[in-house]
Amino acid sequence: YQRRVREGWRLVQDGVCEARDIDTVMTGGLGIRWSFIGPFETAHLNAPEGMRDYAERYSKGIVRVSESFGEPRAFEGPTLEEVSGYLEGEMPVDRLGEVRQWRDGVLKDLAIFKQNMPPRP
């Protein structure tokens, strides 16, 4: 929680976005997804062949962007093995299509729920 607040504060302070944008991103973007599927699971599903594929495709770009946030960590070595092993045990690569369909259905249902939610007092 505090890391998200700290990063949001930095983005607002640096003029990258407004405070409202931070809350919009979290409540309408990945935040809603993370209410039922975690960030590693999201990454595992966002590449055709799972987390190892995600690391191969995106880690260099993520590291480049992350360099301004302090010392970046490469998506490789023992940590990649640990994270990928966990994900492949929970969601084998050959079943990612099925899990993606489930995820998309839940996101659709959550979007409908949010549209029909009573307004905040």
Coordinates of C-alpha atoms in Angstrom, one line a residue:
Y1 CA 0.0 0.0 0.0
Q2 CA 2.6 2.5 1.0
R3 CA 4.7 1.9 -2.1
R4 CA 1.7 2.7 -4.3
V5 CA 1.0 5.9 -2.3
R6 CA 4.7 6.9 -2.5
E7 CA 4.9 6.3 -6.2
G8 CA 1.6 8.1 -6.7
W9 CA 2.9 11.0 -4.8
R10 CA 6.1 11.1 -6.9
L11 CA 4.1 11.1 -10.1
V12 CA 1.9 13.9 -9.0
Q13 CA 4.8 15.9 -7.6
D14 CA 6.7 15.5 -10.8
G15 CA 3.7 16.7 -12.9
V16 CA 3.3 13.4 -14.6
C17 CA -0.4 13.2 -13.7
E18 CA -3.0 14.6 -11.3
A19 CA -4.0 12.9 -8.0
R20 CA -7.4 12.0 -9.5
D21 CA -5.5 10.1 -12.2
I22 CA -3.8 7.8 -9.7
D23 CA -7.1 6.8 -8.1
T24 CA -8.7 6.3 -11.6
V25 CA -5.8 4.0 -12.6
M26 CA -6.1 2.0 -9.5
T27 CA -9.9 1.7 -9.4
G28 CA -10.5 1.3 -13.1
G29 CA -7.3 -0.3 -14.2
L30 CA -5.1 -3.0 -12.6
G31 CA -6.5 -2.4 -9.2
I32 CA -9.9 -4.0 -10.1
R33 CA -8.0 -6.9 -11.8
W34 CA -5.9 -7.4 -8.7
S35 CA -9.0 -7.8 -6.6
F36 CA -9.2 -11.4 -7.9
I37 CA -5.9 -12.1 -9.6
G38 CA -2.4 -11.0 -8.4
P39 CA 0.3 -9.1 -10.3
F40 CA 2.4 -12.2 -11.0
E41 CA -0.7 -14.1 -12.3
T42 CA -1.5 -11.0 -14.5
A43 CA 2.0 -11.1 -16.0
H44 CA 1.8 -14.8 -16.5
L45 CA -1.4 -14.4 -18.5
N46 CA -0.2 -11.4 -20.4
A47 CA 2.3 -13.2 -22.5
P48 CA 1.4 -16.1 -24.9
E49 CA 3.7 -18.6 -23.1
G50 CA 3.5 -17.4 -19.5
M51 CA 5.9 -15.7 -17.1
R52 CA 9.1 -16.9 -18.7
D53 CA 7.9 -15.5 -22.0
Y54 CA 6.8 -12.3 -20.3
A55 CA 10.3 -11.9 -18.8
E56 CA 11.9 -12.5 -22.1
R57 CA 9.6 -10.0 -24.0
Y58 CA 9.3 -7.2 -21.4
S59 CA 12.0 -7.3 -18.8
K60 CA 14.5 -5.1 -20.6
G61 CA 11.8 -2.4 -21.1
I62 CA 10.6 -2.7 -17.5
V63 CA 14.2 -2.4 -16.3
R64 CA 14.7 0.8 -18.4
V65 CA 11.6 2.4 -17.1
S66 CA 12.3 1.3 -13.5
E67 CA 15.8 2.8 -13.5
S68 CA 14.4 6.1 -12.4
F69 CA 12.8 4.4 -9.3
G70 CA 16.1 3.2 -7.8
E71 CA 18.2 0.2 -8.6
P72 CA 16.3 -2.0 -11.1
R73 CA 16.0 -5.8 -10.7
A74 CA 16.4 -8.0 -13.7
F75 CA 13.7 -10.6 -14.4
E76 CA 16.1 -13.5 -14.4
G77 CA 17.9 -16.1 -12.3
P78 CA 16.6 -17.7 -9.1
T79 CA 13.7 -15.2 -8.7
L80 CA 12.4 -15.9 -12.2
E81 CA 12.6 -19.6 -11.5
E82 CA 10.7 -19.2 -8.2
V83 CA 8.0 -17.0 -9.6
S84 CA 7.6 -19.0 -12.8
G85 CA 7.6 -22.3 -10.9
Y86 CA 4.8 -21.0 -8.7
L87 CA 2.8 -19.7 -11.6
E88 CA 3.2 -22.8 -13.8
G89 CA 2.1 -24.9 -10.9
E90 CA -1.1 -22.8 -10.5
M91 CA -1.7 -22.2 -14.2
P92 CA 0.2 -24.5 -16.5
V93 CA 1.2 -22.8 -19.7
D94 CA -1.0 -25.1 -21.8
R95 CA -4.1 -23.9 -19.9
L96 CA -3.4 -20.2 -20.1
G97 CA -6.1 -19.7 -22.8
E98 CA -8.7 -21.2 -20.5
V99 CA -7.6 -19.1 -17.5
R100 CA -7.6 -15.9 -19.8
Q101 CA -11.2 -16.6 -20.7
W102 CA -12.1 -17.0 -17.0
R103 CA -10.2 -13.7 -16.2
D104 CA -11.9 -11.8 -19.0
G105 CA -15.4 -13.1 -17.8
V106 CA -14.7 -11.9 -14.3
L107 CA -13.4 -8.5 -15.5
K108 CA -16.6 -8.2 -17.6
D109 CA -18.8 -9.1 -14.5
L110 CA -16.9 -6.6 -12.3
A111 CA -17.3 -3.8 -14.9
I112 CA -21.0 -4.5 -15.0
F113 CA -21.1 -4.5 -11.2
K114 CA -19.3 -1.1 -11.1
Q115 CA -21.6 0.4 -13.6
N116 CA -24.6 -0.6 -11.5
M117 CA -23.0 0.3 -8.1
P118 CA -24.9 3.0 -6.2
P119 CA -23.1 6.3 -6.1
R120 CA -21.0 7.1 -3.1
P121 CA -22.8 9.4 -0.6

